[in-house]
Amino acid sequence: MGCCFAGQGVVAECFAMSGLPGHNTGGTIHIIVNNQIGFTTSPRFARSSPYPSDLGKVVDAPILHCNGDDPESVVHCAKIAIEFRQKFNKDVVIDMICYRRFGHNEGDEPSFTQPLMYKKIRQHPSTLNVYGAKLIKDQIINKEEFDKMKKDFSNLLDEQYKTAKDYKPKIEWYEGTWSRYKPEKGKDKRGKSGVDLNKVIRISEKINNIPPEINIHKTISKILEARRQSVIKKKGIDWSTAEALAFGSLLEEGFPVRLFGPKGFWKRYF
């Protein structure tokens, strides 16, 4: 995302090392998915420069701006970037200006903090439909072919989603790729980290309880209730709920928990 490219130290460090002997990679192609928002932060509060790609100017890297709603312009920029990198062994930046239609996760409703922006986004056709309309207008495909492609891909996603529900990963500790590695003697046992079920339910009730003096948004209320029910029914516990339960159990046992992450990500959860 744009704010990450402009704000994260690793990007500046990579540019600083890009021309150093022993660190040069022969040029890096930096691709920015510029969705014009940093979780809930508007660009004017996220950086001091007009574009997130301006950081590339410190090494005189060419910067190519393209419209995410125009896939052909994105491909064109990608080809130029590859040719430049291969010929000059220098960094090049692609700034793909687009937008994020939905939130970062199931608990994020972007219209809470950017209502005007997301009003426009809801009224704007998707990239798929914009490009599909162009292909139909140029008589490359007809509407029936386009609709069939969309339906076939949607069906594929539905099938894979159903399959994912029943998927059980095989946990390999010292198998497969790791078979030639052996655990150190006496240290091959994992510590007990389980928590009593009644304690888990009690923690869940506390973290998902809404104080009566707070007039909470109905969407957030639904999310909290869904989390509470997932613990009671012992089914469908998502990642953020599991993390909150783990943190709560640590706090109950007297262990302090320090939370940190990009753009206050954790603060949104807890």
PDB file of N, CA and C in Angstrom, residues 184-234:
ATOM      1  N   GLU A 184      17.209 -31.637  19.756  1.00  0.00           N
ATOM      2  CA  GLU A 184      18.234 -31.797  20.774  1.00  0.00           C
ATOM      3  C   GLU A 184      17.714 -32.693  21.893  1.00  0.00           C
ATOM      4  N   LYS A 185      18.541 -33.578  22.375  1.00  0.00           N
ATOM      5  CA  LYS A 185      18.117 -34.521  23.411  1.00  0.00           C
ATOM      6  C   LYS A 185      17.623 -33.774  24.647  1.00  0.00           C
ATOM      7  N   GLY A 186      16.486 -34.232  25.128  1.00  0.00           N
ATOM      8  CA  GLY A 186      15.920 -33.624  26.324  1.00  0.00           C
ATOM      9  C   GLY A 186      15.114 -32.373  26.061  1.00  0.00           C
ATOM     10  N   LYS A 187      15.122 -31.900  24.801  1.00  0.00           N
ATOM     11  CA  LYS A 187      14.394 -30.669  24.497  1.00  0.00           C
ATOM     12  C   LYS A 187      13.393 -30.869  23.353  1.00  0.00           C
ATOM     13  N   ASP A 188      12.950 -32.118  23.215  1.00  0.00           N
ATOM     14  CA  ASP A 188      12.026 -32.413  22.131  1.00  0.00           C
ATOM     15  C   ASP A 188      10.578 -32.432  22.603  1.00  0.00           C
ATOM     16  N   LYS A 189      10.344 -32.019  23.829  1.00  0.00           N
ATOM     17  CA  LYS A 189       8.987 -32.001  24.354  1.00  0.00           C
ATOM     18  C   LYS A 189       8.460 -30.567  24.356  1.00  0.00           C
ATOM     19  N   ARG A 190       7.219 -30.425  23.958  1.00  0.00           N
ATOM     20  CA  ARG A 190       6.605 -29.106  23.946  1.00  0.00           C
ATOM     21  C   ARG A 190       5.924 -28.850  25.285  1.00  0.00           C
ATOM     22  N   GLY A 191       6.029 -27.637  25.764  1.00  0.00           N
ATOM     23  CA  GLY A 191       5.404 -27.286  27.034  1.00  0.00           C
ATOM     24  C   GLY A 191       3.887 -27.277  26.933  1.00  0.00           C
ATOM     25  N   LYS A 192       3.238 -27.439  28.070  1.00  0.00           N
ATOM     26  CA  LYS A 192       1.778 -27.415  28.102  1.00  0.00           C
ATOM     27  C   LYS A 192       1.300 -25.962  28.058  1.00  0.00           C
ATOM     28  N   SER A 193       0.489 -25.668  27.081  1.00  0.00           N
ATOM     29  CA  SER A 193       0.023 -24.288  26.920  1.00  0.00           C
ATOM     30  C   SER A 193      -1.495 -24.187  26.883  1.00  0.00           C
ATOM     31  N   GLY A 194      -2.178 -25.281  27.178  1.00  0.00           N
ATOM     32  CA  GLY A 194      -3.637 -25.274  27.127  1.00  0.00           C
ATOM     33  C   GLY A 194      -4.258 -24.462  28.251  1.00  0.00           C
ATOM     34  N   VAL A 195      -5.497 -24.056  28.045  1.00  0.00           N
ATOM     35  CA  VAL A 195      -6.252 -23.299  29.044  1.00  0.00           C
ATOM     36  C   VAL A 195      -7.582 -23.999  29.273  1.00  0.00           C
ATOM     37  N   ASP A 196      -8.016 -24.048  30.521  1.00  0.00           N
ATOM     38  CA  ASP A 196      -9.286 -24.688  30.864  1.00  0.00           C
ATOM     39  C   ASP A 196     -10.436 -24.048  30.079  1.00  0.00           C
ATOM     40  N   LEU A 197     -11.343 -24.879  29.568  1.00  0.00           N
ATOM     41  CA  LEU A 197     -12.434 -24.396  28.725  1.00  0.00           C
ATOM     42  C   LEU A 197     -13.300 -23.363  29.445  1.00  0.00           C
ATOM     43  N   ASN A 198     -13.591 -23.603  30.712  1.00  0.00           N
ATOM     44  CA  ASN A 198     -14.421 -22.650  31.463  1.00  0.00           C
ATOM     45  C   ASN A 198     -13.741 -21.284  31.557  1.00  0.00           C
ATOM     46  N   LYS A 199     -12.408 -21.303  31.681  1.00  0.00           N
ATOM     47  CA  LYS A 199     -11.670 -20.038  31.732  1.00  0.00           C
ATOM     48  C   LYS A 199     -11.750 -19.324  30.381  1.00  0.00           C
ATOM     49  N   VAL A 200     -11.652 -20.097  29.300  1.00  0.00           N
ATOM     50  CA  VAL A 200     -11.739 -19.515  27.956  1.00  0.00           C
ATOM     51  C   VAL A 200     -13.094 -18.841  27.755  1.00  0.00           C
ATOM     52  N   ILE A 201     -14.161 -19.533  28.178  1.00  0.00           N
ATOM     53  CA  ILE A 201     -15.513 -18.974  28.038  1.00  0.00           C
ATOM     54  C   ILE A 201     -15.651 -17.708  28.875  1.00  0.00           C
ATOM     55  N   ARG A 202     -15.091 -17.720  30.082  1.00  0.00           N
ATOM     56  CA  ARG A 202     -15.164 -16.548  30.958  1.00  0.00           C
ATOM     57  C   ARG A 202     -14.426 -15.353  30.343  1.00  0.00           C
ATOM     58  N   ILE A 203     -13.248 -15.625  29.766  1.00  0.00           N
ATOM     59  CA  ILE A 203     -12.480 -14.556  29.111  1.00  0.00           C
ATOM     60  C   ILE A 203     -13.254 -14.007  27.916  1.00  0.00           C
ATOM     61  N   SER A 204     -13.867 -14.908  27.157  1.00  0.00           N
ATOM     62  CA  SER A 204     -14.645 -14.498  25.988  1.00  0.00           C
ATOM     63  C   SER A 204     -15.797 -13.588  26.391  1.00  0.00           C
ATOM     64  N   GLU A 205     -16.470 -13.928  27.482  1.00  0.00           N
ATOM     65  CA  GLU A 205     -17.586 -13.103  27.944  1.00  0.00           C
ATOM     66  C   GLU A 205     -17.108 -11.700  28.316  1.00  0.00           C
ATOM     67  N   LYS A 206     -15.915 -11.628  28.879  1.00  0.00           N
ATOM     68  CA  LYS A 206     -15.377 -10.328  29.295  1.00  0.00           C
ATOM     69  C   LYS A 206     -14.976  -9.473  28.095  1.00  0.00           C
ATOM     70  N   ILE A 207     -14.247 -10.066  27.154  1.00  0.00           N
ATOM     71  CA  ILE A 207     -13.723  -9.264  26.040  1.00  0.00           C
ATOM     72  C   ILE A 207     -14.799  -8.904  25.013  1.00  0.00           C
ATOM     73  N   ASN A 208     -15.886  -9.670  24.985  1.00  0.00           N
ATOM     74  CA  ASN A 208     -16.954  -9.388  24.025  1.00  0.00           C
ATOM     75  C   ASN A 208     -18.156  -8.707  24.663  1.00  0.00           C
ATOM     76  N   ASN A 209     -18.028  -8.345  25.930  1.00  0.00           N
ATOM     77  CA  ASN A 209     -19.110  -7.663  26.634  1.00  0.00           C
ATOM     78  C   ASN A 209     -19.105  -6.170  26.292  1.00  0.00           C
ATOM     79  N   ILE A 210     -20.278  -5.635  26.006  1.00  0.00           N
ATOM     80  CA  ILE A 210     -20.404  -4.221  25.661  1.00  0.00           C
ATOM     81  C   ILE A 210     -20.942  -3.462  26.875  1.00  0.00           C
ATOM     82  N   PRO A 211     -20.166  -2.542  27.438  1.00  0.00           N
ATOM     83  CA  PRO A 211     -20.647  -1.751  28.581  1.00  0.00           C
ATOM     84  C   PRO A 211     -21.926  -1.000  28.218  1.00  0.00           C
ATOM     85  N   PRO A 212     -22.901  -0.947  29.120  1.00  0.00           N
ATOM     86  CA  PRO A 212     -24.201  -0.315  28.812  1.00  0.00           C
ATOM     87  C   PRO A 212     -24.099   1.156  28.436  1.00  0.00           C
ATOM     88  N   GLU A 213     -23.050   1.855  28.907  1.00  0.00           N
ATOM     89  CA  GLU A 213     -22.933   3.287  28.608  1.00  0.00           C
ATOM     90  C   GLU A 213     -22.409   3.550  27.196  1.00  0.00           C
ATOM     91  N   ILE A 214     -21.996   2.489  26.479  1.00  0.00           N
ATOM     92  CA  ILE A 214     -21.465   2.655  25.122  1.00  0.00           C
ATOM     93  C   ILE A 214     -22.544   2.324  24.097  1.00  0.00           C
ATOM     94  N   ASN A 215     -22.826   3.280  23.218  1.00  0.00           N
ATOM     95  CA  ASN A 215     -23.788   3.068  22.135  1.00  0.00           C
ATOM     96  C   ASN A 215     -23.011   2.553  20.928  1.00  0.00           C
ATOM     97  N   ILE A 216     -22.861   1.252  20.833  1.00  0.00           N
ATOM     98  CA  ILE A 216     -21.985   0.649  19.833  1.00  0.00           C
ATOM     99  C   ILE A 216     -22.677   0.525  18.482  1.00  0.00           C
ATOM    100  N   HIS A 217     -21.890   0.608  17.416  1.00  0.00           N
ATOM    101  CA  HIS A 217     -22.429   0.455  16.063  1.00  0.00           C
ATOM    102  C   HIS A 217     -22.930  -0.975  15.877  1.00  0.00           C
ATOM    103  N   LYS A 218     -24.045  -1.121  15.167  1.00  0.00           N
ATOM    104  CA  LYS A 218     -24.671  -2.439  15.029  1.00  0.00           C
ATOM    105  C   LYS A 218     -23.758  -3.456  14.350  1.00  0.00           C
ATOM    106  N   THR A 219     -22.908  -2.999  13.424  1.00  0.00           N
ATOM    107  CA  THR A 219     -21.989  -3.923  12.747  1.00  0.00           C
ATOM    108  C   THR A 219     -20.967  -4.487  13.724  1.00  0.00           C
ATOM    109  N   ILE A 220     -20.406  -3.617  14.575  1.00  0.00           N
ATOM    110  CA  ILE A 220     -19.440  -4.064  15.576  1.00  0.00           C
ATOM    111  C   ILE A 220     -20.112  -4.979  16.583  1.00  0.00           C
ATOM    112  N   SER A 221     -21.347  -4.649  16.947  1.00  0.00           N
ATOM    113  CA  SER A 221     -22.098  -5.478  17.898  1.00  0.00           C
ATOM    114  C   SER A 221     -22.283  -6.894  17.361  1.00  0.00           C
ATOM    115  N   LYS A 222     -22.589  -7.001  16.062  1.00  0.00           N
ATOM    116  CA  LYS A 222     -22.766  -8.318  15.437  1.00  0.00           C
ATOM    117  C   LYS A 222     -21.466  -9.117  15.456  1.00  0.00           C
ATOM    118  N   ILE A 223     -20.360  -8.435  15.199  1.00  0.00           N
ATOM    119  CA  ILE A 223     -19.058  -9.111  15.182  1.00  0.00           C
ATOM    120  C   ILE A 223     -18.715  -9.654  16.560  1.00  0.00           C
ATOM    121  N   LEU A 224     -18.919  -8.833  17.596  1.00  0.00           N
ATOM    122  CA  LEU A 224     -18.619  -9.265  18.962  1.00  0.00           C
ATOM    123  C   LEU A 224     -19.505 -10.432  19.384  1.00  0.00           C
ATOM    124  N   GLU A 225     -20.777 -10.369  19.012  1.00  0.00           N
ATOM    125  CA  GLU A 225     -21.689 -11.464  19.367  1.00  0.00           C
ATOM    126  C   GLU A 225     -21.308 -12.745  18.630  1.00  0.00           C
ATOM    127  N   ALA A 226     -20.889 -12.614  17.363  1.00  0.00           N
ATOM    128  CA  ALA A 226     -20.457 -13.791  16.599  1.00  0.00           C
ATOM    129  C   ALA A 226     -19.226 -14.420  17.235  1.00  0.00           C
ATOM    130  N   ARG A 227     -18.310 -13.597  17.726  1.00  0.00           N
ATOM    131  CA  ARG A 227     -17.117 -14.111  18.402  1.00  0.00           C
ATOM    132  C   ARG A 227     -17.506 -14.840  19.690  1.00  0.00           C
ATOM    133  N   ARG A 228     -18.428 -14.239  20.429  1.00  0.00           N
ATOM    134  CA  ARG A 228     -18.864 -14.853  21.690  1.00  0.00           C
ATOM    135  C   ARG A 228     -19.518 -16.208  21.431  1.00  0.00           C
ATOM    136  N   GLN A 229     -20.377 -16.270  20.419  1.00  0.00           N
ATOM    137  CA  GLN A 229     -21.065 -17.522  20.089  1.00  0.00           C
ATOM    138  C   GLN A 229     -20.099 -18.589  19.580  1.00  0.00           C
ATOM    139  N   SER A 230     -19.062 -18.161  18.845  1.00  0.00           N
ATOM    140  CA  SER A 230     -18.097 -19.143  18.325  1.00  0.00           C
ATOM    141  C   SER A 230     -17.372 -19.857  19.457  1.00  0.00           C
ATOM    142  N   VAL A 231     -17.137 -19.151  20.567  1.00  0.00           N
ATOM    143  CA  VAL A 231     -16.479 -19.772  21.725  1.00  0.00           C
ATOM    144  C   VAL A 231     -17.446 -20.700  22.451  1.00  0.00           C
ATOM    145  N   ILE A 232     -18.683 -20.250  22.625  1.00  0.00           N
ATOM    146  CA  ILE A 232     -19.691 -21.077  23.305  1.00  0.00           C
ATOM    147  C   ILE A 232     -19.948 -22.369  22.535  1.00  0.00           C
ATOM    148  N   LYS A 233     -20.074 -22.249  21.206  1.00  0.00           N
ATOM    149  CA  LYS A 233     -20.370 -23.417  20.367  1.00  0.00           C
ATOM    150  C   LYS A 233     -19.118 -24.212  19.998  1.00  0.00           C
ATOM    151  N   LYS A 234     -17.937 -23.635  20.332  1.00  0.00           N
ATOM    152  CA  LYS A 234     -16.650 -24.278  20.016  1.00  0.00           C
ATOM    153  C   LYS A 234     -16.528 -24.571  18.520  1.00  0.00           C
TER     154      LYS A 234
END
